Amino acid sequence: MNTNVNLAGIKMKNPVTVASGTFGYGREFTDFIDLNKLGAIITKGTSLKPRSGNKPPRVCETSSGMLNSIGLQNPGLEFFMQYDLPWLKKYDTAIIVNAIGNTIEEYVELCKVLNTLDIDGVELNLSCPNVKKGCLAFGTTYEGVKTVTQEVRKVLTSKPLIVKLTPNVTDITQPAKGAQEGGADGVSLINTLLAMSIDIHKKKPILANNTGGLSGPAIKPVAVRMVYQVAQAVNIPILGMGGIMTKEDAIEFILAGATAISIGAGNLVKPNISMEIIKGIEEYMNLYNIKDINEITGAVTMN
């Protein structure tokens, strides 16, 4: 049985990764799982300088999911290089850094440094709905995504580049095509859906930022549909995510066209969920006598 996949030039022992922003830099999960068994770790969003994020409250529970408005809080690139990266390198798993910025110039400066680090790839975050500027400002259109990707590609010459797409668009295939045309090696989708929850007693939004990103099982059918659409529109690998809680969820994404999958909110509900899904994928392969996981990527037959 072969569970190895090649995600945009990143070799992984299995197709299971953990989504940016739900796993920190891995330390908090070492009491629950063996990081060596993951296909890859995608770091918390990392910016050039430290970011304090949005005001609290920043998280609230919803039906079949949660809203978050963290605002990309992180300790910054220098701290990551000195403290987190050396620690992550102790483990036998691919390291993909989620890169964030407010301007194209920030993305370029950040990726210029990331290009020199001992990491396996970069996930360019053009999709966070929780910040006042950046990300969605140029992540929602073909031209916007293409422009950012092209500029980053000029400096990120030795690392695979995956562009993370927002689902908050009319046609998800357009930014996906922009990423491909701009030189991306792959795309990841979906990030959270822009949403709101209101405290009916205070008559105010629960989140201090008013709106936030909806994640969890509630968004899975939307995510599967978008992964399928993008798989028909581009010729680069897809990292699929959005509400994956079971092995069945993961297999759905792979059948829809994802080369690999990423677990997000599930990590917060069940810290060892990634290990369960890795095992579950192997059980599914045994059940249907699948010798190579890549055989079923995009293998859905439409009615």
PDB file of C-alpha atoms in Angstrom:
ATOM      1  CA  MET A   1       0.000   0.000   0.000  1.00  0.00           C
ATOM      2  CA  ASN A   2       1.391   3.385  -1.022  1.00  0.00           C
ATOM      3  CA  THR A   3       0.141   6.455   0.837  1.00  0.00           C
ATOM      4  CA  ASN A   4       2.924   8.766  -0.366  1.00  0.00           C
ATOM      5  CA  VAL A   5       1.828  11.882  -2.227  1.00  0.00           C
ATOM      6  CA  ASN A   6       3.642  14.705  -3.958  1.00  0.00           C
ATOM      7  CA  LEU A   7       1.917  17.980  -3.170  1.00  0.00           C
ATOM      8  CA  ALA A   8       3.253  20.680  -5.479  1.00  0.00           C
ATOM      9  CA  GLY A   9       6.776  19.272  -5.161  1.00  0.00           C
ATOM     10  CA  ILE A  10       6.492  18.556  -1.428  1.00  0.00           C
ATOM     11  CA  LYS A  11       6.957  14.847  -0.756  1.00  0.00           C
ATOM     12  CA  MET A  12       4.676  13.579   2.005  1.00  0.00           C
ATOM     13  CA  LYS A  13       4.431  10.123   3.584  1.00  0.00           C
ATOM     14  CA  ASN A  14       0.641  10.387   3.558  1.00  0.00           C
ATOM     15  CA  PRO A  15      -1.917  12.977   2.378  1.00  0.00           C
ATOM     16  CA  VAL A  16      -2.803  14.287   5.853  1.00  0.00           C
ATOM     17  CA  THR A  17      -1.703  17.754   6.978  1.00  0.00           C
ATOM     18  CA  VAL A  18      -2.865  20.107   9.722  1.00  0.00           C
ATOM     19  CA  ALA A  19      -4.303  23.476   8.733  1.00  0.00           C
ATOM     20  CA  SER A  20      -2.658  26.774   9.526  1.00  0.00           C
ATOM     21  CA  GLY A  21      -3.992  28.497  12.617  1.00  0.00           C
ATOM     22  CA  THR A  22      -5.379  25.348  14.236  1.00  0.00           C
ATOM     23  CA  PHE A  23      -2.137  23.654  15.246  1.00  0.00           C
ATOM     24  CA  GLY A  24       0.151  26.467  16.361  1.00  0.00           C
ATOM     25  CA  TYR A  25       3.665  25.344  15.532  1.00  0.00           C
ATOM     26  CA  GLY A  26       3.008  21.837  16.843  1.00  0.00           C
ATOM     27  CA  ARG A  27       4.249  21.977  20.426  1.00  0.00           C
ATOM     28  CA  GLU A  28       0.802  21.842  22.025  1.00  0.00           C
ATOM     29  CA  PHE A  29      -0.047  18.593  20.249  1.00  0.00           C
ATOM     30  CA  THR A  30       2.979  16.479  21.136  1.00  0.00           C
ATOM     31  CA  ASP A  31       1.176  15.017  24.172  1.00  0.00           C
ATOM     32  CA  PHE A  32      -1.560  13.679  21.884  1.00  0.00           C
ATOM     33  CA  ILE A  33       0.021  12.615  18.587  1.00  0.00           C
ATOM     34  CA  ASP A  34       3.315  11.607  16.995  1.00  0.00           C
ATOM     35  CA  LEU A  35       4.233  14.509  14.726  1.00  0.00           C
ATOM     36  CA  ASN A  36       6.469  12.172  12.724  1.00  0.00           C
ATOM     37  CA  LYS A  37       3.375  10.414  11.378  1.00  0.00           C
ATOM     38  CA  LEU A  38       1.896  13.530   9.771  1.00  0.00           C
ATOM     39  CA  GLY A  39       2.306  14.113   6.067  1.00  0.00           C
ATOM     40  CA  ALA A  40       3.090  17.762   6.793  1.00  0.00           C
ATOM     41  CA  ILE A  41       2.684  20.519   9.342  1.00  0.00           C
ATOM     42  CA  ILE A  42       1.404  23.844   8.083  1.00  0.00           C
ATOM     43  CA  THR A  43       2.473  26.502  10.549  1.00  0.00           C
ATOM     44  CA  LYS A  44       0.389  29.241  12.052  1.00  0.00           C
ATOM     45  CA  GLY A  45       0.277  32.281   9.783  1.00  0.00           C
ATOM     46  CA  THR A  46       3.658  34.001  10.016  1.00  0.00           C
ATOM     47  CA  SER A  47       4.303  37.662   9.214  1.00  0.00           C
ATOM     48  CA  LEU A  48       7.446  39.789   8.936  1.00  0.00           C
ATOM     49  CA  LYS A  49       6.768  41.476  12.275  1.00  0.00           C
ATOM     50  CA  PRO A  50       4.804  40.284  15.337  1.00  0.00           C
ATOM     51  CA  ARG A  51       1.039  40.831  15.194  1.00  0.00           C
ATOM     52  CA  SER A  52      -1.283  41.139  18.173  1.00  0.00           C
ATOM     53  CA  GLY A  53      -4.412  40.219  16.224  1.00  0.00           C
ATOM     54  CA  ASN A  54      -7.954  41.408  16.857  1.00  0.00           C
ATOM     55  CA  LYS A  55      -9.623  42.395  20.117  1.00  0.00           C
ATOM     56  CA  PRO A  56     -11.444  39.675  22.092  1.00  0.00           C
ATOM     57  CA  PRO A  57     -13.857  38.001  22.050  1.00  0.00           C
ATOM     58  CA  ARG A  58     -12.355  36.332  19.008  1.00  0.00           C
ATOM     59  CA  VAL A  59     -13.991  32.888  18.969  1.00  0.00           C
ATOM     60  CA  CYS A  60     -17.541  31.609  19.357  1.00  0.00           C
ATOM     61  CA  GLU A  61     -19.298  28.316  18.784  1.00  0.00           C
ATOM     62  CA  THR A  62     -21.977  27.921  16.110  1.00  0.00           C
ATOM     63  CA  SER A  63     -24.172  25.090  14.894  1.00  0.00           C
ATOM     64  CA  SER A  64     -21.815  22.460  13.450  1.00  0.00           C
ATOM     65  CA  GLY A  65     -18.835  24.766  13.592  1.00  0.00           C
ATOM     66  CA  MET A  66     -17.210  27.859  15.019  1.00  0.00           C
ATOM     67  CA  LEU A  67     -16.454  31.460  14.185  1.00  0.00           C
ATOM     68  CA  ASN A  68     -13.001  32.902  14.676  1.00  0.00           C
ATOM     69  CA  SER A  69     -11.621  36.379  14.298  1.00  0.00           C
ATOM     70  CA  ILE A  70      -8.094  35.921  15.594  1.00  0.00           C
ATOM     71  CA  GLY A  71      -6.674  38.409  13.118  1.00  0.00           C
ATOM     72  CA  LEU A  72      -3.499  36.465  12.322  1.00  0.00           C
ATOM     73  CA  GLN A  73      -1.849  36.951  15.719  1.00  0.00           C
ATOM     74  CA  ASN A  74       1.684  35.555  15.628  1.00  0.00           C
ATOM     75  CA  PRO A  75       5.154  36.247  17.074  1.00  0.00           C
ATOM     76  CA  GLY A  76       6.717  37.169  13.726  1.00  0.00           C
ATOM     77  CA  LEU A  77       9.326  35.760  11.381  1.00  0.00           C
ATOM     78  CA  GLU A  78      12.403  36.336  13.553  1.00  0.00           C
ATOM     79  CA  PHE A  79      10.877  34.463  16.484  1.00  0.00           C
ATOM     80  CA  PHE A  80       9.844  31.621  14.176  1.00  0.00           C
ATOM     81  CA  MET A  81      13.366  31.323  12.789  1.00  0.00           C
ATOM     82  CA  GLN A  82      15.030  31.310  16.206  1.00  0.00           C
ATOM     83  CA  TYR A  83      12.540  29.332  18.258  1.00  0.00           C
ATOM     84  CA  ASP A  84       9.997  27.322  16.269  1.00  0.00           C
ATOM     85  CA  LEU A  85      11.826  26.195  13.144  1.00  0.00           C
ATOM     86  CA  PRO A  86      14.759  24.522  14.980  1.00  0.00           C
ATOM     87  CA  TRP A  87      12.227  22.672  17.132  1.00  0.00           C
ATOM     88  CA  LEU A  88      10.149  21.560  14.137  1.00  0.00           C
ATOM     89  CA  LYS A  89      13.248  20.261  12.366  1.00  0.00           C
ATOM     90  CA  LYS A  90      13.542  17.543  15.009  1.00  0.00           C
ATOM     91  CA  TYR A  91      10.599  15.772  13.409  1.00  0.00           C
ATOM     92  CA  ASP A  92      10.428  13.715  10.237  1.00  0.00           C
ATOM     93  CA  THR A  93       7.609  15.593   8.579  1.00  0.00           C
ATOM     94  CA  ALA A  94       7.371  18.254   5.901  1.00  0.00           C
ATOM     95  CA  ILE A  95       7.238  21.870   7.102  1.00  0.00           C
ATOM     96  CA  ILE A  96       5.076  24.308   5.162  1.00  0.00           C
ATOM     97  CA  VAL A  97       5.091  27.923   6.353  1.00  0.00           C
ATOM     98  CA  ASN A  98       1.865  29.886   6.006  1.00  0.00           C
ATOM     99  CA  ALA A  99       2.951  33.374   4.913  1.00  0.00           C
ATOM    100  CA  ILE A 100       0.846  36.476   5.599  1.00  0.00           C
ATOM    101  CA  GLY A 101       1.139  40.178   4.799  1.00  0.00           C
ATOM    102  CA  ASN A 102      -0.816  43.397   4.420  1.00  0.00           C
ATOM    103  CA  THR A 103       0.761  44.458   1.141  1.00  0.00           C
ATOM    104  CA  ILE A 104       2.353  42.802  -1.859  1.00  0.00           C
ATOM    105  CA  GLU A 105       5.672  44.277  -0.753  1.00  0.00           C
ATOM    106  CA  GLU A 106       5.353  42.564   2.647  1.00  0.00           C
ATOM    107  CA  TYR A 107       4.617  39.214   1.023  1.00  0.00           C
ATOM    108  CA  VAL A 108       7.652  39.600  -1.214  1.00  0.00           C
ATOM    109  CA  GLU A 109      10.001  40.614   1.610  1.00  0.00           C
ATOM    110  CA  LEU A 110       8.773  37.750   3.775  1.00  0.00           C
ATOM    111  CA  CYS A 111       9.081  35.137   1.038  1.00  0.00           C
ATOM    112  CA  LYS A 112      12.555  36.367   0.147  1.00  0.00           C
ATOM    113  CA  VAL A 113      13.633  35.247   3.623  1.00  0.00           C
ATOM    114  CA  LEU A 114      11.560  32.045   3.587  1.00  0.00           C
ATOM    115  CA  ASN A 115      13.335  31.109   0.366  1.00  0.00           C
ATOM    116  CA  THR A 116      16.580  30.790   2.353  1.00  0.00           C
ATOM    117  CA  LEU A 117      15.210  28.659   5.202  1.00  0.00           C
ATOM    118  CA  ASP A 118      15.293  24.887   5.622  1.00  0.00           C
ATOM    119  CA  ILE A 119      11.584  24.384   5.009  1.00  0.00           C
ATOM    120  CA  ASP A 120       9.676  22.305   2.472  1.00  0.00           C
ATOM    121  CA  GLY A 121       7.268  24.855   1.079  1.00  0.00           C
ATOM    122  CA  VAL A 122       5.263  28.047   1.494  1.00  0.00           C
ATOM    123  CA  GLU A 123       1.487  28.452   1.699  1.00  0.00           C
ATOM    124  CA  LEU A 124       0.731  32.015   0.626  1.00  0.00           C
ATOM    125  CA  ASN A 125      -2.312  33.148   2.572  1.00  0.00           C
ATOM    126  CA  LEU A 126      -4.430  35.363   0.337  1.00  0.00           C
ATOM    127  CA  SER A 127      -7.650  34.393   2.047  1.00  0.00           C
ATOM    128  CA  CYS A 128      -8.055  35.538   5.646  1.00  0.00           C
ATOM    129  CA  PRO A 129     -11.413  37.290   6.173  1.00  0.00           C
ATOM    130  CA  ASN A 130     -10.511  38.624   9.616  1.00  0.00           C
ATOM    131  CA  VAL A 131      -8.095  41.452   8.886  1.00  0.00           C
ATOM    132  CA  LYS A 132      -8.817  45.015   7.856  1.00  0.00           C
ATOM    133  CA  LYS A 133      -6.334  45.086   5.006  1.00  0.00           C
ATOM    134  CA  GLY A 134      -4.409  42.658   2.866  1.00  0.00           C
ATOM    135  CA  CYS A 135      -5.490  39.101   2.007  1.00  0.00           C
ATOM    136  CA  LEU A 136      -8.993  39.710   0.708  1.00  0.00           C
ATOM    137  CA  ALA A 137      -7.974  43.024  -0.819  1.00  0.00           C
ATOM    138  CA  PHE A 138      -6.220  41.193  -3.642  1.00  0.00           C
ATOM    139  CA  GLY A 139      -7.203  37.574  -3.030  1.00  0.00           C
ATOM    140  CA  THR A 140     -10.670  37.604  -4.568  1.00  0.00           C
ATOM    141  CA  THR A 141      -9.947  38.197  -8.248  1.00  0.00           C
ATOM    142  CA  TYR A 142      -8.020  36.507 -11.035  1.00  0.00           C
ATOM    143  CA  GLU A 143      -5.799  39.537 -11.598  1.00  0.00           C
ATOM    144  CA  GLY A 144      -5.204  40.191  -7.905  1.00  0.00           C
ATOM    145  CA  VAL A 145      -4.119  36.641  -7.150  1.00  0.00           C
ATOM    146  CA  LYS A 146      -2.046  36.435 -10.328  1.00  0.00           C
ATOM    147  CA  THR A 147      -0.193  39.660  -9.515  1.00  0.00           C
ATOM    148  CA  VAL A 148       0.708  38.690  -5.947  1.00  0.00           C
ATOM    149  CA  THR A 149       1.727  35.198  -7.014  1.00  0.00           C
ATOM    150  CA  GLN A 150       3.941  36.524  -9.810  1.00  0.00           C
ATOM    151  CA  GLU A 151       5.732  38.939  -7.504  1.00  0.00           C
ATOM    152  CA  VAL A 152       6.315  36.306  -4.830  1.00  0.00           C
ATOM    153  CA  ARG A 153       7.451  33.767  -7.410  1.00  0.00           C
ATOM    154  CA  LYS A 154      10.270  36.105  -8.438  1.00  0.00           C
ATOM    155  CA  VAL A 155      11.885  35.757  -4.986  1.00  0.00           C
ATOM    156  CA  LEU A 156      10.619  32.323  -3.937  1.00  0.00           C
ATOM    157  CA  THR A 157      12.761  30.465  -6.409  1.00  0.00           C
ATOM    158  CA  SER A 158      13.795  27.358  -4.468  1.00  0.00           C
ATOM    159  CA  LYS A 159      10.631  26.434  -2.542  1.00  0.00           C
ATOM    160  CA  PRO A 160       7.263  25.086  -3.708  1.00  0.00           C
ATOM    161  CA  LEU A 161       4.563  27.759  -3.618  1.00  0.00           C
ATOM    162  CA  ILE A 162       0.972  26.914  -2.664  1.00  0.00           C
ATOM    163  CA  VAL A 163      -1.578  29.732  -2.797  1.00  0.00           C
ATOM    164  CA  LYS A 164      -4.409  29.586  -0.251  1.00  0.00           C
ATOM    165  CA  LEU A 165      -7.701  30.714  -1.755  1.00  0.00           C
ATOM    166  CA  THR A 166     -10.707  32.368  -0.164  1.00  0.00           C
ATOM    167  CA  PRO A 167     -14.161  30.866  -0.678  1.00  0.00           C
ATOM    168  CA  ASN A 168     -15.720  34.323  -0.346  1.00  0.00           C
ATOM    169  CA  VAL A 169     -16.000  34.788  -4.094  1.00  0.00           C
ATOM    170  CA  THR A 170     -18.596  34.255  -6.808  1.00  0.00           C
ATOM    171  CA  ASP A 171     -16.448  31.874  -8.866  1.00  0.00           C
ATOM    172  CA  ILE A 172     -13.632  30.036  -7.058  1.00  0.00           C
ATOM    173  CA  THR A 173     -12.039  28.943 -10.345  1.00  0.00           C
ATOM    174  CA  GLN A 174     -11.009  32.494 -11.253  1.00  0.00           C
ATOM    175  CA  PRO A 175      -8.546  33.113  -8.385  1.00  0.00           C
ATOM    176  CA  ALA A 176      -7.366  29.500  -8.808  1.00  0.00           C
ATOM    177  CA  LYS A 177      -6.537  30.203 -12.446  1.00  0.00           C
ATOM    178  CA  GLY A 178      -4.827  33.422 -11.372  1.00  0.00           C
ATOM    179  CA  ALA A 179      -2.604  31.456  -8.987  1.00  0.00           C
ATOM    180  CA  GLN A 180      -1.695  28.966 -11.694  1.00  0.00           C
ATOM    181  CA  GLU A 181      -0.973  31.672 -14.250  1.00  0.00           C
ATOM    182  CA  GLY A 182       1.119  33.532 -11.682  1.00  0.00           C
ATOM    183  CA  GLY A 183       3.399  30.546 -11.205  1.00  0.00           C
ATOM    184  CA  ALA A 184       1.990  28.728  -8.176  1.00  0.00           C
ATOM    185  CA  ASP A 185       2.876  25.058  -7.793  1.00  0.00           C
ATOM    186  CA  GLY A 186      -0.430  24.308  -6.077  1.00  0.00           C
ATOM    187  CA  VAL A 187      -3.495  25.814  -4.419  1.00  0.00           C
ATOM    188  CA  SER A 188      -5.147  25.164  -1.061  1.00  0.00           C
ATOM    189  CA  LEU A 189      -8.844  25.618  -0.356  1.00  0.00           C
ATOM    190  CA  ILE A 190     -11.060  26.486   1.284  1.00  0.00           C
ATOM    191  CA  ASN A 191     -10.357  28.967   4.022  1.00  0.00           C
ATOM    192  CA  THR A 192     -13.212  30.063   6.270  1.00  0.00           C
ATOM    193  CA  LEU A 193     -16.497  31.539   5.082  1.00  0.00           C
ATOM    194  CA  LEU A 194     -17.236  35.082   6.199  1.00  0.00           C
ATOM    195  CA  ALA A 195     -20.017  34.918   8.787  1.00  0.00           C
ATOM    196  CA  MET A 196     -21.617  36.590  11.812  1.00  0.00           C
ATOM    197  CA  SER A 197     -23.268  35.575  15.083  1.00  0.00           C
ATOM    198  CA  ILE A 198     -25.371  37.958  17.203  1.00  0.00           C
ATOM    199  CA  ASP A 199     -25.955  38.030  20.956  1.00  0.00           C
ATOM    200  CA  ILE A 200     -29.720  38.551  21.050  1.00  0.00           C
ATOM    201  CA  HIS A 201     -29.632  39.899  24.608  1.00  0.00           C
ATOM    202  CA  LYS A 202     -26.947  42.522  24.004  1.00  0.00           C
ATOM    203  CA  LYS A 203     -28.170  43.069  20.438  1.00  0.00           C
ATOM    204  CA  LYS A 204     -24.558  43.091  19.282  1.00  0.00           C
ATOM    205  CA  PRO A 205     -22.326  40.722  17.320  1.00  0.00           C
ATOM    206  CA  ILE A 206     -20.603  38.218  19.602  1.00  0.00           C
ATOM    207  CA  LEU A 207     -17.204  38.805  18.024  1.00  0.00           C
ATOM    208  CA  ALA A 208     -15.502  42.111  18.734  1.00  0.00           C
ATOM    209  CA  ASN A 209     -14.596  42.267  15.045  1.00  0.00           C
ATOM    210  CA  ASN A 210     -18.325  41.860  14.225  1.00  0.00           C
ATOM    211  CA  THR A 211     -17.670  39.198  11.587  1.00  0.00           C
ATOM    212  CA  GLY A 212     -15.404  36.181  11.519  1.00  0.00           C
ATOM    213  CA  GLY A 213     -14.532  33.060   9.617  1.00  0.00           C
ATOM    214  CA  LEU A 214     -16.864  30.062   9.797  1.00  0.00           C
ATOM    215  CA  SER A 215     -15.130  26.686   9.961  1.00  0.00           C
ATOM    216  CA  GLY A 216     -16.035  23.143  10.946  1.00  0.00           C
ATOM    217  CA  PRO A 217     -18.451  20.548   9.521  1.00  0.00           C
ATOM    218  CA  ALA A 218     -20.941  23.237   8.459  1.00  0.00           C
ATOM    219  CA  ILE A 219     -18.724  24.276   5.551  1.00  0.00           C
ATOM    220  CA  LYS A 220     -17.653  20.830   4.286  1.00  0.00           C
ATOM    221  CA  PRO A 221     -20.168  20.439   1.426  1.00  0.00           C
ATOM    222  CA  VAL A 222     -19.214  23.888   0.144  1.00  0.00           C
ATOM    223  CA  ALA A 223     -15.526  23.003   0.361  1.00  0.00           C
ATOM    224  CA  VAL A 224     -15.935  19.687  -1.467  1.00  0.00           C
ATOM    225  CA  ARG A 225     -17.833  21.434  -4.264  1.00  0.00           C
ATOM    226  CA  MET A 226     -15.160  24.111  -4.629  1.00  0.00           C
ATOM    227  CA  VAL A 227     -12.317  21.574  -4.642  1.00  0.00           C
ATOM    228  CA  TYR A 228     -14.094  19.683  -7.417  1.00  0.00           C
ATOM    229  CA  GLN A 229     -14.612  22.862  -9.442  1.00  0.00           C
ATOM    230  CA  VAL A 230     -10.983  23.934  -9.081  1.00  0.00           C
ATOM    231  CA  ALA A 231      -9.757  20.451 -10.005  1.00  0.00           C
ATOM    232  CA  GLN A 232     -11.590  20.816 -13.318  1.00  0.00           C
ATOM    233  CA  ALA A 233     -10.164  24.296 -13.923  1.00  0.00           C
ATOM    234  CA  VAL A 234      -6.430  24.037 -13.155  1.00  0.00           C
ATOM    235  CA  ASN A 235      -3.607  21.566 -13.693  1.00  0.00           C
ATOM    236  CA  ILE A 236      -1.776  22.059 -10.395  1.00  0.00           C
ATOM    237  CA  PRO A 237      -2.260  19.992  -7.208  1.00  0.00           C
ATOM    238  CA  ILE A 238      -4.886  20.897  -4.633  1.00  0.00           C
ATOM    239  CA  LEU A 239      -4.677  20.810  -0.850  1.00  0.00           C
ATOM    240  CA  GLY A 240      -8.292  20.397   0.240  1.00  0.00           C
ATOM    241  CA  MET A 241      -9.747  21.493   3.573  1.00  0.00           C
ATOM    242  CA  GLY A 242     -12.943  22.623   5.223  1.00  0.00           C
ATOM    243  CA  GLY A 243     -14.767  20.711   7.937  1.00  0.00           C
ATOM    244  CA  ILE A 244     -12.858  17.435   7.749  1.00  0.00           C
ATOM    245  CA  MET A 245     -13.723  15.424  10.870  1.00  0.00           C
ATOM    246  CA  THR A 246     -13.646  11.782   9.710  1.00  0.00           C
ATOM    247  CA  LYS A 247     -11.885   9.456   7.297  1.00  0.00           C
ATOM    248  CA  GLU A 248     -14.983   9.616   5.103  1.00  0.00           C
ATOM    249  CA  ASP A 249     -14.660  13.399   4.927  1.00  0.00           C
ATOM    250  CA  ALA A 250     -11.008  13.103   3.898  1.00  0.00           C
ATOM    251  CA  ILE A 251     -11.786  10.556   1.183  1.00  0.00           C
ATOM    252  CA  GLU A 252     -14.508  12.842  -0.205  1.00  0.00           C
ATOM    253  CA  PHE A 253     -11.964  15.599  -0.753  1.00  0.00           C
ATOM    254  CA  ILE A 254      -9.513  13.240  -2.427  1.00  0.00           C
ATOM    255  CA  LEU A 255     -12.195  11.859  -4.740  1.00  0.00           C
ATOM    256  CA  ALA A 256     -13.174  15.450  -5.577  1.00  0.00           C
ATOM    257  CA  GLY A 257      -9.624  16.161  -6.747  1.00  0.00           C
ATOM    258  CA  ALA A 258      -7.431  16.948  -3.731  1.00  0.00           C
ATOM    259  CA  THR A 259      -3.937  15.466  -3.704  1.00  0.00           C
ATOM    260  CA  ALA A 260      -3.771  16.009   0.065  1.00  0.00           C
ATOM    261  CA  ILE A 261      -6.114  17.177   2.812  1.00  0.00           C
ATOM    262  CA  SER A 262      -5.759  19.492   5.786  1.00  0.00           C
ATOM    263  CA  ILE A 263      -7.521  19.189   9.142  1.00  0.00           C
ATOM    264  CA  GLY A 264      -8.472  22.462  10.810  1.00  0.00           C
ATOM    265  CA  ALA A 265     -11.226  22.872  13.392  1.00  0.00           C
ATOM    266  CA  GLY A 266     -11.113  19.129  14.016  1.00  0.00           C
ATOM    267  CA  ASN A 267      -7.779  19.574  15.801  1.00  0.00           C
ATOM    268  CA  LEU A 268      -9.497  21.788  18.376  1.00  0.00           C
ATOM    269  CA  VAL A 269     -12.272  19.261  19.015  1.00  0.00           C
ATOM    270  CA  LYS A 270     -10.155  16.107  19.057  1.00  0.00           C
ATOM    271  CA  PRO A 271      -6.373  16.658  19.281  1.00  0.00           C
ATOM    272  CA  ASN A 272      -5.568  13.174  17.939  1.00  0.00           C
ATOM    273  CA  ILE A 273      -7.944  13.392  14.980  1.00  0.00           C
ATOM    274  CA  SER A 274      -5.116  13.459  12.416  1.00  0.00           C
ATOM    275  CA  MET A 275      -3.878  10.042  13.564  1.00  0.00           C
ATOM    276  CA  GLU A 276      -7.397   8.614  13.339  1.00  0.00           C
ATOM    277  CA  ILE A 277      -7.811   9.923   9.810  1.00  0.00           C
ATOM    278  CA  ILE A 278      -4.433   8.575   8.658  1.00  0.00           C
ATOM    279  CA  LYS A 279      -5.436   5.144   9.971  1.00  0.00           C
ATOM    280  CA  GLY A 280      -8.900   5.497   8.471  1.00  0.00           C
ATOM    281  CA  ILE A 281      -7.535   6.250   5.002  1.00  0.00           C
ATOM    282  CA  GLU A 282      -5.451   3.071   5.182  1.00  0.00           C
ATOM    283  CA  GLU A 283      -8.528   1.090   6.255  1.00  0.00           C
ATOM    284  CA  TYR A 284     -10.459   2.483   3.282  1.00  0.00           C
ATOM    285  CA  MET A 285      -7.637   1.521   0.931  1.00  0.00           C
ATOM    286  CA  ASN A 286      -7.625  -2.016   2.333  1.00  0.00           C
ATOM    287  CA  LEU A 287     -11.400  -2.289   2.058  1.00  0.00           C
ATOM    288  CA  TYR A 288     -11.383  -1.445  -1.644  1.00  0.00           C
ATOM    289  CA  ASN A 289      -8.009  -3.001  -2.461  1.00  0.00           C
ATOM    290  CA  ILE A 290      -6.478   0.350  -3.412  1.00  0.00           C
ATOM    291  CA  LYS A 291      -2.728  -0.036  -3.823  1.00  0.00           C
ATOM    292  CA  ASP A 292      -1.872   3.648  -4.261  1.00  0.00           C
ATOM    293  CA  ILE A 293      -3.765   6.578  -2.738  1.00  0.00           C
ATOM    294  CA  ASN A 294      -3.033   8.623  -5.850  1.00  0.00           C
ATOM    295  CA  GLU A 295      -5.258   6.249  -7.865  1.00  0.00           C
ATOM    296  CA  ILE A 296      -8.377   7.829  -6.386  1.00  0.00           C
ATOM    297  CA  THR A 297      -7.419  11.507  -6.611  1.00  0.00           C
ATOM    298  CA  GLY A 298     -10.223  13.076  -8.620  1.00  0.00           C
ATOM    299  CA  ALA A 299     -11.816   9.686  -9.234  1.00  0.00           C
ATOM    300  CA  VAL A 300     -15.400  10.775  -8.527  1.00  0.00           C
ATOM    301  CA  THR A 301     -17.820   9.820 -11.306  1.00  0.00           C
ATOM    302  CA  MET A 302     -20.485  12.462 -11.789  1.00  0.00           C
ATOM    303  CA  ASN A 303     -24.145  11.510 -12.340  1.00  0.00           C
TER     304      ASN A 303
END
